[in-house]
Amino acid sequence: MKGYPLGVRRRLKACPTTARTALLFLSAALLPAQTLQQAETLWQQHRMLEANETFKALCDREIPQDAACKVRWGRMYLEYGHSDDAFKLFDEALAIDKNQAGAVLGEALLAADRFDGNAPALARRALELDPRLLEAQELLARLALEDNDNARAAEEAQKALAMDSNSMAAKAVLASMDLLAGKPESPFDPHTARGYETIGHFFMLNRRYEDSIGFYRKAVELDPQLWPARAELGIDLMRMGRNAEALRQLELCWENHFQSKAAANSLRLLESFDKKFVTFATPRTILRFDRKEGEFLRPYFQSEMERVLSVYEKKYKIGLAHPVQVEVYPDHEDFAVRALGMPGFGALGVTFGYTIAMDSPSGRPPGHFHWASTLWHEMSHVFTLAMTDSHVPRWFTEGIAVYEETSVNPEWGDRLGPEELAAIRERQLLPVASLDRGFIHPARPQQVPVSYFQAGRICGYITKRWGWDAILAMLHDYAQGADTPTVIRQELKLDPAEFDRQFLAALEAEVKPTLDHLDEWKKSARELADMAPKAAQSKDRAAIEKAIQLGRSIEDWYPEYVEDGSVYESLAALYLARGGRDAAIGELWRYVRAGGRSPAQIKLLAANLVESGRVKEAAEALDRLNYIYPMDPEQHQKLGGLWLDQGNAAGAIREYQAVLARNPLDPAQAHYDLARAYRSNRQEDLARNEVLAALEIAPGFRPAQKLLLELN
Ligand SMILES: [Zn+2]
């Protein structure tokens, strides 16, 4: 590993470079006076290190109060991907002159790179400060198109062209619209490297990675030293799993001082990938896991992949042309790198064509992540992207994916949370025609999850009212290049504004009982969460009864609340303290069916079911954990035992294999258990192997000796 530093070098120091350059540093330091023109020329000649030294001498020492100097220096850093350094310089420039338009523009460009919702406001402010600042106007056009607001993007681009009829960035925005809409050629074709870089960017945002790669290639053919375009090319190649070429492109950028965080992280990941990951391929699936957990997780992912493929092929009425690759990352940072450059991406998984990257269940706190729900979500993207040749808009592919989470199982998927309720109450949901903005340029961070929720509910609403075929028809319209207002009018026979009105009315009616009592519920739920553990511990009958009354009185107000301190949890603890096991079991089942996924609560439910002799239900409860947090060997051992007793030999085999793959504390017992499961499945040879393995570890293990005799 090379150790790619992050957030680097405001003052590029002792860079690993040639002796000749080092000499040049020396001579540069001896030069009496530097001019901004010299720095600009060196920068244009791609002599970044020398340009940097010249800027440093000039902007730090000779004219330290010159804001414009710092802005130009910052812009060079920006172009080389050193965004932290660029930000500092723009900040310093603004400290000298808060109305420095170029510095405000610099911050707008940085915000745009981060898909920060502030970018348009910053660009507009820069334009106010300097109405001739073409780049600010060009940025407004780009930002509008990133929101898929074509009308506004065209208007902003025309304004830029009115300022300068040669505006390459404005032409590139207009050309992107034509090309994205399926026109083979555009009168605005920029025919320049930077123009194709912009078009590549828009195809990337629309998840049309192959086209995006093509445009970035055109850009670097025209200008091999356009490092930002080459880096994006490398990252796109990585997304599509072409790791060897991705590595070459990114290394070339790095060696030439383009050192963005994205490039650094991608290089680190690419270099470690083959060492760290193990691959299991079947004709329809390619599963890649970290070596440490591949053997263990594979059976769970494999069977879920087979299930989701057969369900979706029927549901979406298409077969997939290629196997789907799923990469499972135990280190969330590695996963985040794979998702680079994706605005407002769902933090758990991401799909590129036929490749899915997602968190491993081991990479998240137990109970905070439902990996199977995420897998079904991402797999639906594979289908909707394939069906529309990636022409589906962001809100719709996400909406369908969210809808699928609860469609496969009502317990899966995210619940109606306080953020969503607040957004409904404050009427902050976006019109369907501009819902993409909530994903790409959220006005506030919570707008991203709220937009996922809204899109999911819209798809649920459409399915309920018009049927699933309406969703398929909409996908086919998008595939033909139609936009959202057209698709809504065509398939739902409603104006988009009327659709919004009817959808919101239905949603508001649905959440009304919760909204009506929300404030009261919050207060009482907090009181209960505080009171219940104390009452349960004290065994004080009166205190327990009082807490139970409180819990029951508020339980139905917000049934979807299953997070920490839920009413279900409190009531279950109180019932148990009162000796009411059946009531506690009932409460915990309600919790699970409402979408509760705390492993502790699910294990509590299973333990009480076993105590009550309801072993079939206990196995059902424990099996849920396999889809939420399968990392705990004890749970597999228990579930294996329950299934073996109930005659589910195949299930028991999978669970005991999982125990063995997790380095059990008692490996002899684990081999012996697996032997019993094999025997029950009439796989005597495999059973014998496992018994022998048990006896090899513990030769005096009596039950294993006995089983071996029986097998012989
Ligand atoms: Zn998604």
XYZ file of C-alpha atoms and ligand atoms in Angstrom:
713
model
C 0.000 0.000 0.000
C 1.293 3.408 -0.898
C -0.281 5.479 1.831
C -2.197 8.119 -0.039
C -2.492 11.082 2.269
C -5.764 12.896 2.666
C -6.570 16.570 2.920
C -3.089 17.402 1.826
C -0.593 20.080 1.449
C -1.566 23.606 1.603
C 2.135 24.048 1.128
C 3.272 21.166 -1.028
C 6.427 20.245 0.771
C 9.245 17.949 -0.262
C 7.127 16.157 -2.794
C 8.537 12.920 -4.150
C 9.669 14.288 -7.462
C 12.720 14.642 -9.619
C 15.904 16.325 -8.562
C 15.438 18.756 -11.401
C 12.229 20.072 -9.918
C 13.866 20.338 -6.520
C 16.524 22.541 -8.090
C 13.840 24.642 -9.651
C 12.293 25.182 -6.208
C 15.615 26.465 -5.061
C 16.055 28.824 -7.964
C 12.447 29.979 -7.613
C 13.119 30.902 -4.023
C 16.097 32.965 -5.109
C 14.198 34.919 -7.730
C 13.676 38.505 -6.633
C 10.070 39.006 -7.597
C 7.327 36.755 -8.831
C 4.420 37.825 -10.905
C 0.959 36.410 -11.024
C 1.438 35.959 -14.759
C 4.417 33.652 -14.135
C 2.365 31.530 -11.779
C -0.517 31.329 -14.250
C 1.829 30.362 -17.088
C 3.440 27.573 -15.050
C -0.029 26.334 -14.081
C -1.144 26.342 -17.723
C 1.970 24.373 -18.604
C 0.927 21.786 -15.963
C 4.081 22.562 -13.960
C 2.034 22.405 -10.809
C 4.793 22.258 -8.229
C 6.624 25.234 -9.688
C 3.392 27.171 -10.073
C 2.654 26.408 -6.448
C 6.037 27.747 -5.302
C 5.490 30.893 -7.326
C 2.003 31.408 -5.917
C 3.347 30.808 -2.443
C 6.110 33.389 -2.804
C 3.677 35.856 -4.230
C 0.465 35.410 -2.251
C 2.027 34.586 1.122
C 5.023 36.876 1.112
C 4.974 39.597 -1.523
C 1.327 40.653 -1.695
C -0.295 38.881 1.259
C -3.220 41.328 1.305
C -4.142 40.624 -2.312
C -7.379 38.611 -2.291
C -7.312 38.001 -6.056
C -3.919 36.296 -5.778
C -5.267 33.857 -3.196
C -8.288 33.158 -5.362
C -6.149 32.175 -8.334
C -3.936 30.005 -6.128
C -7.063 28.393 -4.685
C -8.400 27.732 -8.143
C -5.234 25.862 -9.025
C -5.651 23.694 -5.935
C -9.273 23.140 -6.860
C -8.266 21.921 -10.295
C -5.788 19.501 -8.746
C -8.379 18.114 -6.340
C -6.913 19.658 -3.177
C -10.260 20.955 -2.026
C -9.334 21.627 1.619
C -6.427 23.820 0.586
C -8.565 25.580 -1.992
C -11.234 26.240 0.611
C -8.694 27.758 3.012
C -7.426 30.120 0.343
C -10.928 31.248 -0.677
C -11.639 31.775 2.983
C -8.493 33.879 3.420
C -9.437 35.904 0.360
C -12.889 36.560 1.817
C -11.328 37.610 5.121
C -9.426 40.285 3.198
C -12.422 41.268 1.063
C -15.773 39.745 1.849
C -17.108 40.892 -1.522
C -14.457 39.150 -3.589
C -16.641 37.614 -6.297
C -13.982 35.110 -7.398
C -13.664 33.752 -3.868
C -17.437 33.358 -3.558
C -17.418 31.577 -6.911
C -14.606 29.320 -5.645
C -16.738 28.357 -2.660
C -19.700 27.787 -4.971
C -17.598 25.422 -7.103
C -16.461 23.530 -4.012
C -20.055 23.299 -2.790
C -21.114 22.035 -6.218
C -18.462 19.319 -6.065
C -19.924 18.191 -2.735
C -23.505 18.407 -4.101
C -24.143 20.871 -1.311
C -27.563 22.541 -1.541
C -25.904 25.936 -0.950
C -24.113 25.932 -4.284
C -26.803 27.820 -6.279
C -27.087 30.559 -3.626
C -23.297 31.008 -3.620
C -23.179 31.145 -7.416
C -25.955 33.730 -7.464
C -24.148 35.806 -4.858
C -20.945 35.714 -6.923
C -22.946 36.905 -9.901
C -24.467 39.741 -7.895
C -21.008 40.845 -6.856
C -19.758 40.664 -10.410
C -22.482 40.476 -13.076
C -19.857 39.689 -15.729
C -18.629 36.573 -13.938
C -19.395 34.060 -16.680
C -18.322 31.010 -14.674
C -20.930 31.750 -12.012
C -23.672 31.874 -14.654
C -22.331 28.664 -16.214
C -22.389 27.000 -12.813
C -26.061 27.914 -12.374
C -26.830 26.122 -15.629
C -24.911 23.031 -14.515
C -26.627 22.972 -11.120
C -30.086 23.241 -12.677
C -29.375 20.310 -14.953
C -28.042 18.285 -12.024
C -31.552 18.658 -10.579
C -32.946 17.441 -13.923
C -34.679 20.805 -14.261
C -34.165 21.047 -18.011
C -36.188 24.197 -18.571
C -34.209 26.185 -16.015
C -30.911 24.666 -17.137
C -31.603 25.784 -20.728
C -32.553 29.262 -19.534
C -29.405 29.638 -17.417
C -27.237 28.284 -20.245
C -28.759 30.798 -22.681
C -27.948 33.587 -20.221
C -24.348 32.404 -20.197
C -24.292 32.350 -23.989
C -25.661 35.900 -24.006
C -22.692 36.902 -21.851
C -20.269 35.059 -24.116
C -21.434 33.317 -27.256
C -18.456 30.943 -26.965
C -19.285 29.758 -23.435
C -18.086 26.179 -23.604
C -19.680 25.172 -20.327
C -23.081 26.498 -21.421
C -22.847 24.611 -24.710
C -21.849 21.474 -22.831
C -24.951 21.742 -20.621
C -27.206 22.166 -23.666
C -25.450 19.316 -25.474
C -25.828 17.086 -22.397
C -29.580 17.654 -22.455
C -29.796 16.669 -26.116
C -27.593 13.605 -25.697
C -29.308 12.453 -22.498
C -32.639 12.733 -24.305
C -31.367 10.271 -26.878
C -30.534 12.630 -29.741
C -27.467 11.142 -31.412
C -25.960 14.564 -32.086
C -26.351 18.031 -30.679
C -25.853 21.407 -32.386
C -24.142 22.429 -29.131
C -21.454 19.707 -29.272
C -18.590 21.527 -27.534
C -15.787 19.635 -29.336
C -13.445 20.389 -26.411
C -11.964 18.321 -23.610
C -13.672 20.318 -20.868
C -16.952 20.201 -22.747
C -16.834 16.403 -22.930
C -15.821 16.289 -19.273
C -19.074 18.092 -18.435
C -21.112 15.729 -20.599
C -19.391 12.747 -18.954
C -20.370 14.193 -15.575
C -24.061 14.333 -16.527
C -24.081 10.815 -17.882
C -22.452 9.662 -14.629
C -25.131 11.454 -12.581
C -27.787 9.724 -14.650
C -26.035 6.429 -13.896
C -25.288 5.866 -17.564
C -21.762 4.815 -16.748
C -20.773 3.317 -20.084
C -21.689 6.538 -21.893
C -20.017 8.534 -19.155
C -16.814 6.541 -19.623
C -17.016 7.209 -23.372
C -17.237 10.995 -22.903
C -14.432 11.099 -20.337
C -12.307 9.112 -22.762
C -13.033 11.679 -25.470
C -12.031 14.433 -23.033
C -8.662 12.906 -22.180
C -7.979 12.060 -25.803
C -8.292 15.753 -26.620
C -6.334 16.825 -23.547
C -4.366 14.023 -21.879
C -3.476 16.363 -19.007
C -7.049 17.190 -18.032
C -6.570 15.376 -14.731
C -10.019 15.909 -13.189
C -11.589 14.233 -16.231
C -9.075 11.393 -16.123
C -9.736 10.867 -12.413
C -13.485 10.700 -13.063
C -12.794 8.228 -15.838
C -10.823 6.104 -13.355
C -13.596 6.252 -10.766
C -16.255 5.338 -13.355
C -14.120 2.370 -14.434
C -13.841 1.289 -10.798
C -17.615 1.504 -10.421
C -18.016 -0.814 -13.373
C -15.535 -3.261 -11.865
C -12.758 -2.631 -14.420
C -10.225 -2.375 -11.656
C -6.976 -2.780 -13.585
C -7.620 0.125 -15.930
C -9.112 2.192 -13.123
C -5.901 1.764 -11.175
C -3.762 2.821 -14.150
C -5.790 5.968 -14.783
C -5.877 7.025 -11.156
C -2.172 6.375 -10.649
C -1.401 8.556 -13.637
C -3.460 11.358 -12.085
C -1.778 10.901 -8.750
C 1.715 11.021 -10.194
C 0.759 14.265 -11.880
C -0.345 15.831 -8.590
C -4.069 15.471 -9.061
C -4.727 14.234 -5.535
C -8.382 14.546 -4.594
C -9.766 12.644 -1.646
C -11.834 10.602 -4.076
C -8.721 9.621 -6.035
C -6.788 8.816 -2.850
C -9.545 6.639 -1.443
C -10.152 4.868 -4.722
C -6.473 4.080 -5.159
C -6.291 2.699 -1.647
C -9.335 0.518 -2.223
C -8.215 -0.706 -5.642
C -4.808 -1.705 -4.338
C -6.241 -3.693 -1.466
C -9.202 -5.179 -3.267
C -7.779 -8.448 -4.560
C -5.858 -9.078 -1.388
C -8.819 -8.515 0.864
C -11.697 -9.981 -1.125
C -12.805 -13.453 -2.069
C -15.159 -14.158 -4.992
C -17.866 -16.794 -5.404
C -19.362 -17.003 -8.882
C -22.435 -18.824 -10.211
C -23.970 -18.361 -13.678
C -26.245 -15.594 -12.367
C -24.355 -14.106 -9.442
C -20.864 -12.961 -8.490
C -20.550 -12.464 -4.749
C -17.495 -10.740 -3.320
C -16.812 -10.709 0.398
C -13.993 -9.824 2.691
C -11.937 -13.000 3.168
C -12.636 -12.953 6.899
C -16.382 -13.412 6.484
C -16.944 -14.755 2.978
C -17.469 -18.382 3.841
C -19.809 -17.462 6.649
C -21.985 -14.909 4.829
C -22.107 -16.587 1.454
C -24.977 -19.064 2.103
C -27.254 -16.289 3.373
C -26.506 -13.931 0.488
C -26.582 -16.687 -2.113
C -30.023 -17.950 -1.180
C -31.398 -14.413 -0.931
C -29.955 -13.561 -4.350
C -31.619 -16.600 -5.936
C -34.914 -15.617 -4.341
C -34.771 -11.962 -5.358
C -33.756 -12.809 -8.932
C -36.656 -15.170 -9.458
C -39.187 -12.789 -7.853
C -38.015 -9.745 -9.818
C -37.716 -11.511 -13.158
C -41.422 -12.266 -12.927
C -42.370 -8.928 -11.448
C -40.439 -6.711 -13.888
C -41.001 -9.123 -16.752
C -37.395 -9.119 -17.934
C -34.439 -11.460 -17.674
C -31.054 -9.966 -16.883
C -28.430 -10.080 -19.595
C -25.445 -10.513 -17.239
C -24.735 -11.949 -13.813
C -25.129 -9.435 -10.983
C -22.057 -8.708 -8.895
C -22.566 -7.941 -5.200
C -19.656 -6.552 -3.180
C -20.084 -6.696 0.589
C -17.901 -4.327 2.590
C -17.256 -4.842 6.314
C -15.465 -1.492 6.396
C -17.990 1.263 5.783
C -15.232 3.596 4.579
C -14.323 1.197 1.766
C -17.948 1.026 0.776
C -18.224 4.808 0.863
C -15.333 4.986 -1.588
C -17.217 2.753 -4.011
C -20.140 5.139 -3.821
C -17.977 8.203 -4.511
C -19.355 11.139 -6.313
C -22.905 9.966 -5.898
C -24.952 12.813 -4.505
C -27.125 11.999 -1.519
C -26.560 8.301 -2.004
C -28.340 5.865 0.300
C -25.785 5.221 2.974
C -26.179 1.446 2.976
C -25.877 0.299 -0.593
C -25.381 1.582 -4.110
C -25.901 0.109 -7.572
C -23.883 0.648 -10.734
C -25.429 -1.160 -13.646
C -24.974 -4.826 -12.772
C -22.757 -4.176 -9.769
C -23.983 -3.590 -6.237
C -21.763 -2.376 -3.428
C -23.146 -2.548 0.079
C -22.260 -2.615 3.738
C -21.714 -5.967 5.357
C -23.970 -6.708 8.325
C -20.727 -6.768 10.334
C -19.975 -3.165 9.343
C -22.892 -1.638 11.221
C -24.065 -1.719 14.827
C -26.353 -4.734 15.415
C -29.978 -3.866 14.702
C -29.223 -0.698 12.742
C -29.061 -2.358 9.377
C -31.265 -4.882 7.614
C -28.927 -6.266 4.983
C -31.563 -8.318 3.177
C -33.820 -5.290 2.860
C -30.877 -3.342 1.407
C -30.118 -6.181 -1.009
C -33.706 -6.218 -2.323
C -33.581 -2.436 -2.586
C -30.361 -2.465 -4.622
C -31.466 -5.372 -6.778
C -34.562 -3.450 -7.788
C -32.231 -0.716 -9.064
C -30.501 -3.319 -11.231
C -33.873 -4.164 -12.791
C -35.213 -0.620 -13.205
C -31.876 0.553 -14.637
C -31.710 -2.398 -17.021
C -35.329 -1.941 -18.099
C -34.884 1.723 -18.943
C -31.276 1.587 -20.128
C -30.637 3.857 -17.098
C -33.171 6.455 -18.260
C -35.224 6.190 -15.079
C -35.012 9.373 -12.976
C -33.454 9.218 -9.586
C -36.663 9.718 -7.591
C -38.474 6.921 -9.391
C -35.761 4.263 -9.177
C -35.333 5.091 -5.471
C -39.080 5.164 -4.910
C -39.504 1.704 -6.414
C -36.501 0.405 -4.464
C -37.923 1.699 -1.168
C -41.342 0.320 -2.051
C -39.791 -3.110 -2.745
C -38.259 -3.274 0.748
C -41.657 -3.552 2.406
C -43.255 -5.299 -0.543
C -41.083 -8.403 -0.016
C -41.909 -8.348 3.701
C -43.938 -5.721 5.576
C -41.509 -5.977 8.509
C -38.599 -4.866 6.324
C -37.784 -1.374 5.160
C -37.505 1.862 7.081
C -40.272 3.007 9.366
C -42.095 6.302 9.449
C -39.670 8.384 11.521
C -39.960 11.724 13.319
C -38.154 13.521 10.436
C -40.715 12.329 7.923
C -43.611 13.209 10.208
C -42.205 16.704 10.723
C -41.777 17.154 6.963
C -45.394 16.127 6.351
C -46.662 18.401 9.105
C -44.640 21.363 7.865
C -45.678 20.614 4.263
C -42.082 20.307 3.145
C -42.546 17.408 0.736
C -41.492 18.298 -2.793
C -43.745 18.233 -5.872
C -43.278 14.983 -7.765
C -42.002 16.846 -10.831
C -39.050 18.230 -8.861
C -38.535 15.419 -6.378
C -35.105 14.675 -7.884
C -33.857 17.854 -6.233
C -34.433 16.304 -2.803
C -31.874 13.619 -3.691
C -29.331 15.606 -5.655
C -29.293 19.077 -4.085
C -31.086 18.727 -0.774
C -31.901 22.043 0.869
C -31.047 20.434 4.228
C -29.449 17.088 5.065
C -32.714 15.516 6.308
C -34.301 16.179 2.941
C -32.472 13.153 1.521
C -34.062 10.492 3.779
C -37.374 12.346 3.615
C -37.222 12.234 -0.190
C -36.520 8.490 -0.121
C -39.534 8.060 2.108
C -41.728 10.268 -0.085
C -40.659 8.531 -3.304
C -41.337 5.147 -1.701
C -44.788 6.211 -0.558
C -45.564 7.635 -4.008
C -44.756 4.273 -5.592
C -46.859 2.503 -2.957
C -49.719 4.904 -3.683
C -49.475 4.355 -7.438
C -49.391 0.584 -6.993
C -52.401 0.637 -4.713
C -54.502 2.913 -6.898
C -53.430 2.083 -10.439
C -51.771 -1.318 -9.946
C -48.199 -2.558 -10.409
C -48.609 -2.488 -14.191
C -48.814 1.318 -13.999
C -45.309 1.311 -12.495
C -44.082 -0.905 -15.342
C -45.774 1.351 -17.911
C -44.090 4.387 -16.352
C -40.719 2.629 -16.553
C -41.322 1.933 -20.244
C -42.187 5.611 -20.836
C -38.994 6.707 -19.114
C -37.075 4.245 -21.272
C -38.445 6.144 -24.283
C -37.028 9.383 -22.898
C -40.234 10.892 -21.458
C -39.986 13.269 -18.479
C -41.901 12.970 -15.221
C -44.812 15.352 -15.991
C -45.420 13.535 -19.289
C -45.203 10.110 -17.673
C -47.656 11.064 -14.906
C -50.146 12.507 -17.397
C -49.801 9.545 -19.718
C -50.093 6.692 -17.233
C -52.042 8.153 -14.319
C -54.219 10.528 -16.365
C -53.542 13.321 -13.916
C -51.740 16.602 -14.018
C -48.588 16.433 -11.841
C -49.961 19.144 -9.534
C -53.243 17.264 -9.178
C -51.325 14.065 -8.514
C -49.407 15.854 -5.736
C -52.660 17.090 -4.227
C -54.296 13.654 -4.181
C -51.182 11.870 -2.986
C -50.622 14.315 -0.129
C -54.267 14.076 0.923
C -53.981 10.277 1.097
C -50.671 10.406 2.960
C -51.906 12.994 5.427
C -55.021 10.956 6.143
C -52.855 7.915 6.749
C -50.530 9.591 9.254
C -53.225 11.785 10.835
C -53.708 9.615 13.957
C -49.971 9.793 14.647
C -49.634 13.490 13.825
C -52.651 14.393 15.970
C -51.052 12.841 19.039
C -47.385 13.295 18.222
C -46.490 15.891 20.843
C -48.426 14.110 23.550
C -46.946 10.796 22.465
C -43.389 12.145 22.612
C -43.894 13.416 26.150
C -45.548 10.234 27.418
C -43.148 7.895 25.607
C -40.210 9.668 27.210
C -41.905 9.411 30.591
C -42.575 5.721 30.046
C -39.020 4.946 28.894
C -37.827 6.569 32.095
C -40.402 4.970 34.380
C -40.610 1.420 32.987
C -37.108 0.070 33.804
C -37.298 1.453 37.354
C -40.760 -0.001 37.929
C -39.763 -3.349 36.436
C -36.698 -3.539 38.648
C -38.444 -2.468 41.854
C -41.110 -5.183 41.420
C -43.459 -2.636 42.958
C -46.848 -3.874 41.763
C -48.523 -0.459 41.820
C -45.656 1.214 39.917
C -45.695 -1.564 37.325
C -49.450 -1.270 36.815
C -49.217 2.493 36.483
C -46.494 2.224 33.848
C -48.453 -0.452 31.953
C -51.535 1.790 31.902
C -49.465 4.642 30.502
C -47.906 2.389 27.836
C -51.260 1.001 26.735
C -52.818 4.425 26.523
C -50.253 5.639 23.983
C -49.357 2.414 22.183
C -51.653 2.919 19.189
C -50.740 6.528 18.543
C -47.440 5.855 16.850
C -47.206 2.121 16.178
C -44.345 2.545 13.706
C -41.948 3.779 16.362
C -39.654 0.808 16.980
C -36.395 2.571 17.792
C -34.646 2.553 21.184
C -37.021 3.106 24.067
C -40.085 2.001 22.103
C -43.365 1.515 23.924
C -43.297 -2.176 22.947
C -39.986 -2.714 24.690
C -41.129 -0.987 27.858
C -44.404 -2.902 27.996
C -42.669 -6.250 27.414
C -40.265 -5.581 30.289
C -43.146 -4.572 32.547
C -45.208 -7.653 31.703
C -42.240 -9.883 32.401
C -41.695 -8.174 35.752
C -45.339 -8.885 36.584
C -44.879 -12.540 35.634
C -46.956 -12.233 32.479
C -44.870 -14.117 29.961
C -47.629 -14.522 27.396
C -48.425 -10.815 27.453
C -44.717 -10.021 27.053
C -44.467 -12.417 24.103
C -47.504 -10.772 22.517
C -45.930 -7.365 22.925
C -42.610 -8.466 21.455
C -44.341 -10.037 18.470
C -46.133 -6.736 17.899
C -42.743 -5.022 18.078
C -41.201 -7.378 15.503
C -44.189 -7.128 13.164
C -44.086 -3.356 13.367
C -40.525 -3.568 12.035
C -38.546 -3.706 15.301
C -35.103 -5.189 14.715
C -33.108 -4.962 17.921
C -31.253 -8.284 18.252
C -31.591 -8.087 22.043
C -35.397 -7.849 21.845
C -35.647 -10.587 19.232
C -33.503 -12.897 21.356
C -35.627 -12.042 24.380
C -38.711 -13.026 22.390
C -37.119 -16.308 21.260
C -35.972 -17.192 24.790
C -39.460 -16.642 26.207
C -41.019 -18.672 23.426
C -38.645 -21.558 24.196
C -39.521 -21.299 27.896
C -43.202 -21.490 26.957
C -42.595 -24.533 24.778
C -43.505 -22.593 21.606
C -40.369 -23.792 19.810
C -41.667 -23.416 16.253
C -42.345 -19.735 16.875
C -38.977 -19.401 18.613
C -37.228 -20.634 15.462
C -39.257 -18.183 13.373
C -38.212 -15.313 15.608
C -34.533 -16.268 15.556
C -34.519 -16.769 11.787
C -35.358 -13.040 11.459
C -31.961 -12.228 12.913
C -30.286 -13.921 9.958
C -31.525 -11.049 7.799
C -30.598 -8.348 10.289
C -27.460 -9.274 12.188
C -26.236 -12.803 11.458
C -22.814 -12.286 13.050
C -23.535 -13.881 16.444
C -22.578 -17.616 16.625
C -24.761 -18.278 19.686
C -27.918 -17.432 17.771
C -26.981 -19.862 14.979
C -26.331 -22.610 17.481
C -29.748 -22.088 19.081
C -31.558 -21.872 15.769
C -29.718 -24.966 14.481
C -30.849 -26.888 17.552
C -34.456 -25.755 17.209
C -34.586 -26.651 13.532
C -32.926 -30.011 14.032
C -35.550 -30.867 16.661
C -38.306 -29.729 14.306
C -36.998 -31.834 11.431
C -35.719 -28.917 9.327
C -32.415 -30.623 8.549
C -31.403 -28.305 5.692
C -31.937 -25.249 7.872
C -30.017 -26.855 10.734
C -27.099 -27.640 8.402
C -26.882 -24.002 7.297
C -26.968 -22.752 10.875
C -24.350 -25.207 12.168
C -22.117 -24.407 9.184
C -22.430 -20.769 10.170
C -21.334 -21.630 13.718
C -18.261 -23.421 12.354
C -17.384 -20.563 10.010
C -17.309 -18.118 12.943
C -14.452 -19.830 14.875
C -16.612 -21.265 17.639
C -15.395 -21.500 21.219
C -16.161 -25.220 21.250
C -15.256 -26.508 17.768
C -15.715 -30.178 18.716
C -19.322 -29.511 19.701
C -19.836 -27.500 16.502
C -18.588 -30.357 14.282
C -20.685 -32.825 16.242
C -23.821 -30.661 15.848
C -23.238 -30.383 12.126
C -22.741 -34.167 11.965
C -26.152 -34.687 13.568
C -27.754 -32.297 11.087
C -26.164 -34.118 8.135
C -27.277 -37.418 9.502
C -30.803 -36.132 9.854
C -30.592 -35.073 6.189
C -29.393 -38.589 5.258
C -25.946 -37.349 4.239
C -24.041 -40.030 6.136
C -20.644 -39.462 4.497
C -20.638 -35.801 5.371
C -21.871 -36.666 8.858
C -18.985 -39.090 9.303
C -16.440 -36.443 8.240
C -17.802 -34.024 10.798
C -17.803 -36.605 13.602
C -14.200 -37.458 12.792
C -13.320 -33.764 12.860
C -14.952 -33.490 16.290
C -13.050 -36.511 17.578
C -9.788 -35.237 16.183
C -10.172 -32.165 18.386
C -11.612 -34.022 21.411
C -10.880 -37.780 21.199
C -12.780 -38.511 24.418
C -16.000 -36.725 23.346
C -18.543 -39.456 24.244
C -21.597 -38.338 22.219
C -19.375 -38.087 19.124
C -17.947 -41.576 19.720
C -21.476 -42.897 20.016
C -22.621 -41.148 16.828
C -19.626 -42.542 14.931
C -20.547 -46.078 16.006
C -24.115 -45.517 14.849
C -22.933 -44.160 11.517
C -20.689 -47.168 10.983
Zn -31.333 3.235 -3.732
